[in-house]
Amino acid sequence: MNQAIIPIAQTVDFAQQHRRAPKGRQVQAQALETVHYLLGEHPPRRDLLIQYLHLLQDHLGCLPKNHLAALAQCLKLSQTEVFEVATFYHHFDVVDSENAISHTLTVRVCNGPSCCMAGAEDLIDKLPALLGSTVRVQAVPCIGRCEQAPAVAVGQHEMGSANHHEIMEAAFGHHSKALPPPHTCIAKYKATGGYQLLQECVDGERSVESVINTLSDSGLRGLGGAGFPAGKKWAIVRDQAAPRLMAVNIDEGEPGTFKDRTYLETNPHQFLEGMLIAAWAVQASVIYIYLRDEYHACRAMLHAELAALNTKPPIPNMPTIELRRGAGAYICGEESAMLESIEGRRGLPRLRPPYVAQAGLFKQPTLVHNFETLYWVPAILQKGAAWFKEQGRNGHSGLRSFSVSGRVNKPGVHLAPAGITLHELITEYCGGMQAGHTLYGYLPGGASGGILPAVLADVPLDFDTLQPHGCFIGSAAIVVFSQADSAVGMARNLMRFFVHESCGQCTPCRAGTAKALALIDQPQWNVPLLQELSAVMRDASICGLGQAAPNPIDCVIRYFPHEIENNARGDPA
């Protein structure tokens, strides 16, 4: 009797089988060739990853995944490391292939508070139809030109007070390149005595102790928002073990802030001299300048001026200066997140301690400063501590550069005495309110500084004066709004910004900002729940973004409750 024979499959040891190809995305020869061409002949560096991504983005108009895989191979990194960095920053477009994009140009329209007051939303609505399918129109957070609202970037060409016709002319006329601003070049700066103070320091005519004492006596504090005494910071870093590094923060992403850009566009070498004096004082061997990506014209200008400075250094053994380009991440204004970005990583704030003065860039002691703090160093050393200190008003000392925008006749950077009130600032420096507009409220410190009503326009504007009112001055970004606007609308605009810019590292900020926006977008606000959420975000967020994000909401509840009630009834705010 014939019986059916059931064949038994041969046992296969899959672990011993040879793969026809490695696992994961394979590197294509053409992509690798492009990456090699863009990186040049210098040995690739891990800390330059973001700069290499910019080279690819500028060259291809996007970041195809095949090219990211090729870049990972060149840097001897896992593809995961490259992809996580590329997808973290807003200005990188990661796509499946070069053919995945249909646009040839990107037009970015600022939708920050000042630009929205100036008609940005109308531009955002109408431009896609006017420019056609080959031009991508993006609504983006503040691009640092609030005094020229509405602000637009056509490619890398920055435009202020933009209208439909000018934007179309730039887009269709291929005017998409950065135009360096007129500025004081190195020759003109030296002709007026520039870099003599630095020379005096290096020659021993001024001691490190005398320089630090002068800054301490002047009362100069960090002008990026934190307000830490500059002289004290220099002394702390100087006491750390060598080697020491230095990093300069010109990310300036706080909506309403544009003072650093204004000073950099006009007199870059005053800043550079102050920077080199600081590096001399703490004996920093390398200086990293971190410039926000939106400042294309400033970057082109600074590249040229740094090249001129290196050609004829004002001092022997000048520190190495590296200019690093940000990539569209507000969180990198936080000092430790900026250091992570300089190292070529995602801009995630670090836990403290250790502090950056102890273990900063590449785990070395690092002096971190805002641009404007260094900008004032030469003037204070030349004119003396008393000159700076006696400039204040209403019991305060020093000078403050106020970035003023919104419903005033003369928006711009106004150098005024510290402690000046908003009423005095508008009347004496800003030419008053615009015709037909009455002061209703203002942001005293940009998006994160809170919102105050007109009845508090006589509070001195300086460090430590606004905290009793639930606000802070931060970088002194003043956004003025009138009866034509609403505080509820401001809070919604600012919370959308925080949702967009949260780095996502900690849950209180990542989930808290999204939940807060969902709550205030409702016709009726759940005030008890918002207050509870605010407390959690302040207590548990890792960095200042999550801790300060509830400020606008808390201020609306405290100072503008009538708007919440009207909103719930459906009445105009």
mmCIF file of C-alpha atoms in Angstrom, residues 53-384:
data_model
loop_
_atom_site.group_PDB
_atom_site.id
_atom_site.type_symbol
_atom_site.label_atom_id
_atom_site.label_comp_id
_atom_site.label_asym_id
_atom_site.label_seq_id
_atom_site.Cartn_x
_atom_site.Cartn_y
_atom_site.Cartn_z
ATOM 1 C CA LEU A 53 22.421 70.032 6.490
ATOM 2 C CA HIS A 54 22.217 73.699 5.491
ATOM 3 C CA LEU A 55 24.610 73.043 2.604
ATOM 4 C CA LEU A 56 22.345 70.270 1.354
ATOM 5 C CA GLN A 57 19.135 72.257 1.887
ATOM 6 C CA ASP A 58 20.529 75.297 0.051
ATOM 7 C CA HIS A 59 21.886 73.190 -2.797
ATOM 8 C CA LEU A 60 18.900 70.893 -3.344
ATOM 9 C CA GLY A 61 16.047 72.951 -1.903
ATOM 10 C CA CYS A 62 15.221 70.038 0.426
ATOM 11 C CA LEU A 63 16.801 67.133 2.315
ATOM 12 C CA PRO A 64 16.154 63.874 0.411
ATOM 13 C CA LYS A 65 16.451 60.795 2.597
ATOM 14 C CA ASN A 66 19.079 59.252 0.338
ATOM 15 C CA HIS A 67 21.320 62.258 0.891
ATOM 16 C CA LEU A 68 20.797 62.095 4.643
ATOM 17 C CA ALA A 69 21.911 58.458 4.544
ATOM 18 C CA ALA A 70 24.990 59.468 2.557
ATOM 19 C CA LEU A 71 25.766 62.251 5.038
ATOM 20 C CA ALA A 72 25.479 59.773 7.917
ATOM 21 C CA GLN A 73 28.015 57.525 6.208
ATOM 22 C CA CYS A 74 30.432 60.417 5.677
ATOM 23 C CA LEU A 75 30.231 61.417 9.344
ATOM 24 C CA LYS A 76 30.288 57.790 10.542
ATOM 25 C CA LEU A 77 27.009 58.335 12.352
ATOM 26 C CA SER A 78 23.909 56.208 12.506
ATOM 27 C CA GLN A 79 21.174 57.374 10.154
ATOM 28 C CA THR A 80 18.971 57.847 13.212
ATOM 29 C CA GLU A 81 21.298 60.547 14.574
ATOM 30 C CA VAL A 82 21.205 62.483 11.324
ATOM 31 C CA PHE A 83 17.448 62.090 10.802
ATOM 32 C CA GLU A 84 16.564 63.186 14.345
ATOM 33 C CA VAL A 85 18.549 66.400 13.939
ATOM 34 C CA ALA A 86 17.228 67.138 10.447
ATOM 35 C CA THR A 87 13.600 66.699 11.539
ATOM 36 C CA PHE A 88 14.004 68.757 14.738
ATOM 37 C CA TYR A 89 14.658 72.118 13.053
ATOM 38 C CA HIS A 90 11.872 73.948 11.213
ATOM 39 C CA HIS A 91 14.001 75.159 8.297
ATOM 40 C CA PHE A 92 14.922 71.706 7.040
ATOM 41 C CA ASP A 93 12.566 69.944 4.600
ATOM 42 C CA VAL A 94 13.090 66.173 4.834
ATOM 43 C CA VAL A 95 11.523 64.450 1.805
ATOM 44 C CA ASP A 96 11.525 60.995 0.239
ATOM 45 C CA SER A 97 13.300 62.160 -2.910
ATOM 46 C CA GLU A 98 14.310 65.276 -4.824
ATOM 47 C CA ASN A 99 11.197 64.894 -6.952
ATOM 48 C CA ALA A 100 8.904 65.030 -3.920
ATOM 49 C CA ILE A 101 8.715 68.829 -3.901
ATOM 50 C CA SER A 102 6.854 70.893 -6.477
ATOM 51 C CA HIS A 103 7.860 74.372 -5.323
ATOM 52 C CA THR A 104 10.991 76.205 -6.416
ATOM 53 C CA LEU A 105 10.784 79.031 -3.879
ATOM 54 C CA THR A 106 9.541 79.505 -0.322
ATOM 55 C CA VAL A 107 7.963 82.745 0.874
ATOM 56 C CA ARG A 108 7.775 83.020 4.648
ATOM 57 C CA VAL A 109 5.259 85.466 6.112
ATOM 58 C CA CYS A 110 5.592 86.347 9.788
ATOM 59 C CA ASN A 111 2.425 85.773 11.804
ATOM 60 C CA GLY A 112 3.721 87.252 15.067
ATOM 61 C CA PRO A 113 1.639 89.793 17.040
ATOM 62 C CA SER A 114 3.021 92.953 15.411
ATOM 63 C CA CYS A 115 2.844 91.567 11.885
ATOM 64 C CA CYS A 116 -0.737 90.366 12.395
ATOM 65 C CA MET A 117 -1.688 93.870 13.533
ATOM 66 C CA ALA A 118 -0.148 95.154 10.282
ATOM 67 C CA GLY A 119 -2.114 92.838 7.977
ATOM 68 C CA ALA A 120 0.006 89.668 7.764
ATOM 69 C CA GLU A 121 -3.022 87.398 7.831
ATOM 70 C CA ASP A 122 -4.352 89.014 4.658
ATOM 71 C CA LEU A 123 -1.011 88.310 2.961
ATOM 72 C CA ILE A 124 -1.072 84.696 4.135
ATOM 73 C CA ASP A 125 -4.573 84.221 2.731
ATOM 74 C CA LYS A 126 -4.012 85.841 -0.679
ATOM 75 C CA LEU A 127 -0.404 85.071 -1.607
ATOM 76 C CA PRO A 128 -0.816 81.363 -2.545
ATOM 77 C CA ALA A 129 -3.255 82.223 -5.348
ATOM 78 C CA LEU A 130 -1.182 85.206 -6.500
ATOM 79 C CA LEU A 131 2.168 83.384 -6.552
ATOM 80 C CA GLY A 132 1.046 80.072 -8.009
ATOM 81 C CA SER A 133 1.834 76.450 -7.260
ATOM 82 C CA THR A 134 5.602 76.705 -7.746
ATOM 83 C CA VAL A 135 5.934 79.098 -4.787
ATOM 84 C CA ARG A 136 5.333 77.759 -1.298
ATOM 85 C CA VAL A 137 3.829 80.268 1.152
ATOM 86 C CA GLN A 138 4.418 79.563 4.826
ATOM 87 C CA ALA A 139 3.042 81.355 7.881
ATOM 88 C CA VAL A 140 5.972 81.379 10.304
ATOM 89 C CA PRO A 141 6.758 82.722 13.777
ATOM 90 C CA CYS A 142 8.492 86.065 14.278
ATOM 91 C CA ILE A 143 11.399 86.614 11.875
ATOM 92 C CA GLY A 144 12.918 89.521 13.816
ATOM 93 C CA ARG A 145 11.661 92.509 11.815
ATOM 94 C CA CYS A 146 8.692 93.562 13.932
ATOM 95 C CA GLU A 147 9.401 97.271 13.444
ATOM 96 C CA GLN A 148 8.911 96.712 9.701
ATOM 97 C CA ALA A 149 5.643 94.784 9.988
ATOM 98 C CA PRO A 150 4.425 92.961 8.041
ATOM 99 C CA ALA A 151 7.749 91.183 7.519
ATOM 100 C CA VAL A 152 8.346 88.628 4.780
ATOM 101 C CA ALA A 153 11.269 86.553 3.542
ATOM 102 C CA VAL A 154 11.297 85.683 -0.168
ATOM 103 C CA GLY A 155 13.832 82.887 -0.172
ATOM 104 C CA GLN A 156 16.693 84.530 1.716
ATOM 105 C CA HIS A 157 15.665 88.065 0.758
ATOM 106 C CA GLU A 158 14.221 89.818 3.808
ATOM 107 C CA MET A 159 11.518 92.409 3.206
ATOM 108 C CA GLY A 160 9.917 94.851 5.612
ATOM 109 C CA SER A 161 6.557 96.645 5.308
ATOM 110 C CA ALA A 162 5.819 94.169 2.535
ATOM 111 C CA ASN A 163 2.754 94.215 0.295
ATOM 112 C CA HIS A 164 1.410 91.858 -2.368
ATOM 113 C CA HIS A 165 2.979 93.735 -5.279
ATOM 114 C CA GLU A 166 6.484 93.899 -3.786
ATOM 115 C CA ILE A 167 6.404 90.224 -2.818
ATOM 116 C CA MET A 168 5.267 89.203 -6.315
ATOM 117 C CA GLU A 169 7.947 91.379 -7.883
ATOM 118 C CA ALA A 170 10.649 89.762 -5.713
ATOM 119 C CA ALA A 171 9.353 86.221 -6.298
ATOM 120 C CA PHE A 172 8.892 86.489 -10.053
ATOM 121 C CA GLY A 173 11.998 88.640 -10.496
ATOM 122 C CA HIS A 174 14.143 86.033 -8.737
ATOM 123 C CA HIS A 175 15.162 88.472 -6.012
ATOM 124 C CA SER A 176 15.623 85.748 -3.410
ATOM 125 C CA LYS A 177 19.212 86.328 -2.291
ATOM 126 C CA ALA A 178 20.294 88.137 0.867
ATOM 127 C CA LEU A 179 21.367 91.749 0.469
ATOM 128 C CA PRO A 180 24.029 92.690 3.064
ATOM 129 C CA PRO A 181 23.033 95.922 4.858
ATOM 130 C CA PRO A 182 25.130 99.103 4.791
ATOM 131 C CA HIS A 183 27.329 99.013 7.879
ATOM 132 C CA THR A 184 30.542 100.234 9.458
ATOM 133 C CA CYS A 185 33.267 98.064 7.954
ATOM 134 C CA ILE A 186 36.494 97.167 9.713
ATOM 135 C CA ALA A 187 38.481 99.947 8.018
ATOM 136 C CA LYS A 188 36.031 102.646 9.127
ATOM 137 C CA TYR A 189 35.830 101.192 12.620
ATOM 138 C CA LYS A 190 39.615 101.197 13.030
ATOM 139 C CA ALA A 191 39.817 104.726 11.636
ATOM 140 C CA THR A 192 37.726 105.955 14.584
ATOM 141 C CA GLY A 193 39.824 104.170 17.205
ATOM 142 C CA GLY A 194 38.268 100.741 16.964
ATOM 143 C CA TYR A 195 40.097 97.808 18.571
ATOM 144 C CA GLN A 196 42.374 100.151 20.570
ATOM 145 C CA LEU A 197 40.716 99.065 23.808
ATOM 146 C CA LEU A 198 41.352 95.433 22.903
ATOM 147 C CA GLN A 199 44.984 96.296 22.157
ATOM 148 C CA GLU A 200 45.308 98.023 25.541
ATOM 149 C CA CYS A 201 44.019 94.894 27.245
ATOM 150 C CA VAL A 202 46.405 92.581 25.416
ATOM 151 C CA ASP A 203 49.378 94.952 25.962
ATOM 152 C CA GLY A 204 48.771 94.981 29.719
ATOM 153 C CA GLU A 205 47.659 98.619 29.954
ATOM 154 C CA ARG A 206 44.390 97.304 31.386
ATOM 155 C CA SER A 207 44.343 94.342 33.744
ATOM 156 C CA VAL A 208 41.683 91.659 33.726
ATOM 157 C CA GLU A 209 40.729 92.620 37.274
ATOM 158 C CA SER A 210 40.224 96.290 36.363
ATOM 159 C CA VAL A 211 38.092 95.394 33.354
ATOM 160 C CA ILE A 212 35.888 93.031 35.367
ATOM 161 C CA ASN A 213 35.586 95.598 38.169
ATOM 162 C CA THR A 214 34.534 98.296 35.687
ATOM 163 C CA LEU A 215 31.784 96.073 34.284
ATOM 164 C CA SER A 216 30.639 95.135 37.791
ATOM 165 C CA ASP A 217 30.591 98.785 38.905
ATOM 166 C CA SER A 218 28.579 99.773 35.824
ATOM 167 C CA GLY A 219 25.821 97.328 36.719
ATOM 168 C CA LEU A 220 25.867 95.753 33.223
ATOM 169 C CA ARG A 221 23.716 92.637 33.236
ATOM 170 C CA GLY A 222 22.942 90.026 30.629
ATOM 171 C CA LEU A 223 20.657 91.682 28.080
ATOM 172 C CA GLY A 224 19.257 88.526 26.503
ATOM 173 C CA GLY A 225 16.662 88.099 29.240
ATOM 174 C CA ALA A 226 18.240 86.442 32.264
ATOM 175 C CA GLY A 227 19.961 89.575 33.573
ATOM 176 C CA PHE A 228 22.960 87.862 35.231
ATOM 177 C CA PRO A 229 25.715 90.392 36.152
ATOM 178 C CA ALA A 230 28.286 90.392 33.352
ATOM 179 C CA GLY A 231 31.369 91.021 35.503
ATOM 180 C CA LYS A 232 30.424 88.233 37.895
ATOM 181 C CA LYS A 233 29.952 85.813 34.996
ATOM 182 C CA TRP A 234 33.418 86.600 33.623
ATOM 183 C CA ALA A 235 34.982 86.022 37.046
ATOM 184 C CA ILE A 236 33.223 82.666 37.470
ATOM 185 C CA VAL A 237 34.349 81.355 34.074
ATOM 186 C CA ARG A 238 37.880 82.661 34.545
ATOM 187 C CA ASP A 239 38.183 80.641 37.761
ATOM 188 C CA GLN A 240 37.413 77.370 35.939
ATOM 189 C CA ALA A 241 40.136 75.065 34.683
ATOM 190 C CA ALA A 242 41.429 75.574 31.132
ATOM 191 C CA PRO A 243 40.720 75.112 28.278
ATOM 192 C CA ARG A 244 37.807 77.528 28.197
ATOM 193 C CA LEU A 245 35.435 78.367 25.347
ATOM 194 C CA MET A 246 32.999 81.145 24.518
ATOM 195 C CA ALA A 247 29.593 81.163 22.814
ATOM 196 C CA VAL A 248 27.610 84.204 21.675
ATOM 197 C CA ASN A 249 23.841 83.969 21.414
ATOM 198 C CA ILE A 250 22.350 85.930 18.497
ATOM 199 C CA ASP A 251 19.412 83.590 18.038
ATOM 200 C CA GLU A 252 17.007 86.379 19.084
ATOM 201 C CA GLY A 253 13.832 84.370 18.496
ATOM 202 C CA GLU A 254 11.594 86.059 21.090
ATOM 203 C CA PRO A 255 8.619 87.573 19.219
ATOM 204 C CA GLY A 256 8.935 91.335 19.341
ATOM 205 C CA THR A 257 12.742 91.359 19.688
ATOM 206 C CA PHE A 258 15.014 92.812 17.016
ATOM 207 C CA LYS A 259 17.591 94.939 18.863
ATOM 208 C CA ASP A 260 20.528 92.579 18.249
ATOM 209 C CA ARG A 261 19.840 92.509 14.519
ATOM 210 C CA THR A 262 19.584 96.310 14.403
ATOM 211 C CA TYR A 263 22.943 96.861 16.112
ATOM 212 C CA LEU A 264 24.623 94.061 14.157
ATOM 213 C CA GLU A 265 23.426 95.516 10.850
ATOM 214 C CA THR A 266 24.964 98.903 11.622
ATOM 215 C CA ASN A 267 28.110 98.414 13.727
ATOM 216 C CA PRO A 268 29.287 94.772 13.869
ATOM 217 C CA HIS A 269 32.819 95.574 15.001
ATOM 218 C CA GLN A 270 31.768 97.224 18.248
ATOM 219 C CA PHE A 271 30.247 93.863 19.128
ATOM 220 C CA LEU A 272 33.260 91.929 17.843
ATOM 221 C CA GLU A 273 35.662 94.046 19.900
ATOM 222 C CA GLY A 274 33.565 93.514 23.033
ATOM 223 C CA MET A 275 33.505 89.792 22.256
ATOM 224 C CA LEU A 276 37.294 89.611 21.894
ATOM 225 C CA ILE A 277 37.793 91.553 25.141
ATOM 226 C CA ALA A 278 35.582 89.028 26.928
ATOM 227 C CA ALA A 279 37.509 86.135 25.362
ATOM 228 C CA TRP A 280 40.774 87.739 26.471
ATOM 229 C CA ALA A 281 39.481 88.161 30.033
ATOM 230 C CA VAL A 282 38.482 84.505 30.426
ATOM 231 C CA GLN A 283 41.246 83.193 28.128
ATOM 232 C CA ALA A 284 38.829 81.493 25.733
ATOM 233 C CA SER A 285 40.649 79.750 22.895
ATOM 234 C CA VAL A 286 37.653 79.399 20.533
ATOM 235 C CA ILE A 287 34.573 81.596 20.085
ATOM 236 C CA TYR A 288 31.333 80.328 18.556
ATOM 237 C CA ILE A 289 28.829 82.882 17.247
ATOM 238 C CA TYR A 290 25.333 81.390 16.951
ATOM 239 C CA LEU A 291 23.246 83.485 14.532
ATOM 240 C CA ARG A 292 19.571 82.829 13.861
ATOM 241 C CA ASP A 293 18.891 81.488 10.383
ATOM 242 C CA GLU A 294 16.363 84.202 9.511
ATOM 243 C CA TYR A 295 19.143 86.838 9.521
ATOM 244 C CA HIS A 296 20.469 85.985 6.067
ATOM 245 C CA ALA A 297 21.768 89.487 5.298
ATOM 246 C CA CYS A 298 23.541 89.725 8.647
ATOM 247 C CA ARG A 299 25.141 86.338 8.057
ATOM 248 C CA ALA A 300 26.529 87.384 4.670
ATOM 249 C CA MET A 301 27.855 90.622 6.146
ATOM 250 C CA LEU A 302 29.343 88.927 9.196
ATOM 251 C CA HIS A 303 31.086 86.309 7.035
ATOM 252 C CA ALA A 304 32.780 89.113 5.104
ATOM 253 C CA GLU A 305 33.768 91.119 8.178
ATOM 254 C CA LEU A 306 35.132 88.067 10.002
ATOM 255 C CA ALA A 307 37.197 87.219 6.927
ATOM 256 C CA ALA A 308 38.609 90.764 6.967
ATOM 257 C CA LEU A 309 39.286 90.472 10.696
ATOM 258 C CA ASN A 310 41.182 87.213 10.221
ATOM 259 C CA THR A 311 43.183 88.642 7.337
ATOM 260 C CA LYS A 312 44.581 91.416 9.550
ATOM 261 C CA PRO A 313 43.983 90.388 13.176
ATOM 262 C CA PRO A 314 43.961 93.343 15.593
ATOM 263 C CA ILE A 315 45.939 91.276 18.139
ATOM 264 C CA PRO A 316 48.394 88.390 17.950
ATOM 265 C CA ASN A 317 47.097 84.898 18.677
ATOM 266 C CA MET A 318 43.505 85.964 18.201
ATOM 267 C CA PRO A 319 41.031 83.243 19.225
ATOM 268 C CA THR A 320 39.510 81.125 16.507
ATOM 269 C CA ILE A 321 36.033 82.445 15.620
ATOM 270 C CA GLU A 322 33.407 80.106 14.164
ATOM 271 C CA LEU A 323 30.102 81.441 12.845
ATOM 272 C CA ARG A 324 27.306 78.915 13.283
ATOM 273 C CA ARG A 325 23.958 79.150 11.527
ATOM 274 C CA GLY A 326 20.795 78.287 13.447
ATOM 275 C CA ALA A 327 17.978 76.410 11.748
ATOM 276 C CA GLY A 328 14.713 77.855 13.001
ATOM 277 C CA ALA A 329 14.271 76.753 16.614
ATOM 278 C CA TYR A 330 13.212 79.293 19.258
ATOM 279 C CA ILE A 331 14.337 76.914 22.007
ATOM 280 C CA CYS A 332 17.960 77.489 20.963
ATOM 281 C CA GLY A 333 17.744 80.905 22.582
ATOM 282 C CA GLU A 334 18.061 78.963 25.855
ATOM 283 C CA GLU A 335 21.785 78.823 26.513
ATOM 284 C CA SER A 336 22.236 75.084 27.004
ATOM 285 C CA ALA A 337 19.987 74.282 24.022
ATOM 286 C CA MET A 338 22.133 76.631 21.933
ATOM 287 C CA LEU A 339 25.256 74.734 23.010
ATOM 288 C CA GLU A 340 23.640 71.442 22.004
ATOM 289 C CA SER A 341 22.885 72.965 18.591
ATOM 290 C CA ILE A 342 26.461 74.219 18.189
ATOM 291 C CA GLU A 343 27.602 70.662 18.877
ATOM 292 C CA GLY A 344 25.417 69.527 15.960
ATOM 293 C CA ARG A 345 22.570 68.029 17.967
ATOM 294 C CA ARG A 346 18.906 68.727 18.641
ATOM 295 C CA GLY A 347 18.419 71.897 20.670
ATOM 296 C CA LEU A 348 17.258 70.228 23.878
ATOM 297 C CA PRO A 349 17.873 72.165 27.125
ATOM 298 C CA ARG A 350 20.178 70.470 29.603
ATOM 299 C CA LEU A 351 19.434 69.771 33.224
ATOM 300 C CA ARG A 352 21.490 71.778 35.727
ATOM 301 C CA PRO A 353 23.874 71.368 37.459
ATOM 302 C CA PRO A 354 26.448 71.349 36.002
ATOM 303 C CA TYR A 355 26.096 74.904 34.739
ATOM 304 C CA VAL A 356 27.503 75.934 31.372
ATOM 305 C CA ALA A 357 30.202 78.002 33.077
ATOM 306 C CA GLN A 358 31.479 74.711 34.523
ATOM 307 C CA ALA A 359 30.711 72.257 31.710
ATOM 308 C CA GLY A 360 29.375 73.912 28.579
ATOM 309 C CA LEU A 361 30.457 73.361 24.992
ATOM 310 C CA PHE A 362 32.109 69.959 24.550
ATOM 311 C CA LYS A 363 32.025 69.698 28.377
ATOM 312 C CA GLN A 364 34.457 72.604 28.716
ATOM 313 C CA PRO A 365 33.885 75.739 30.863
ATOM 314 C CA THR A 366 32.074 78.177 28.589
ATOM 315 C CA LEU A 367 31.319 81.892 28.749
ATOM 316 C CA VAL A 368 27.888 82.390 27.175
ATOM 317 C CA HIS A 369 26.707 85.897 26.371
ATOM 318 C CA ASN A 370 23.941 87.648 24.498
ATOM 319 C CA PHE A 371 25.003 89.888 21.625
ATOM 320 C CA GLU A 372 23.954 93.206 23.199
ATOM 321 C CA THR A 373 25.791 92.590 26.462
ATOM 322 C CA LEU A 374 29.066 92.362 24.537
ATOM 323 C CA TYR A 375 28.083 95.287 22.322
ATOM 324 C CA TRP A 376 28.216 97.656 25.300
ATOM 325 C CA VAL A 377 31.565 96.455 26.681
ATOM 326 C CA PRO A 378 33.805 98.808 24.600
ATOM 327 C CA ALA A 379 31.624 101.845 25.345
ATOM 328 C CA ILE A 380 31.596 101.167 29.103
ATOM 329 C CA LEU A 381 35.359 100.605 29.248
ATOM 330 C CA GLN A 382 36.004 103.759 27.223
ATOM 331 C CA LYS A 383 33.555 106.071 29.017
ATOM 332 C CA GLY A 384 33.697 104.514 32.462
#
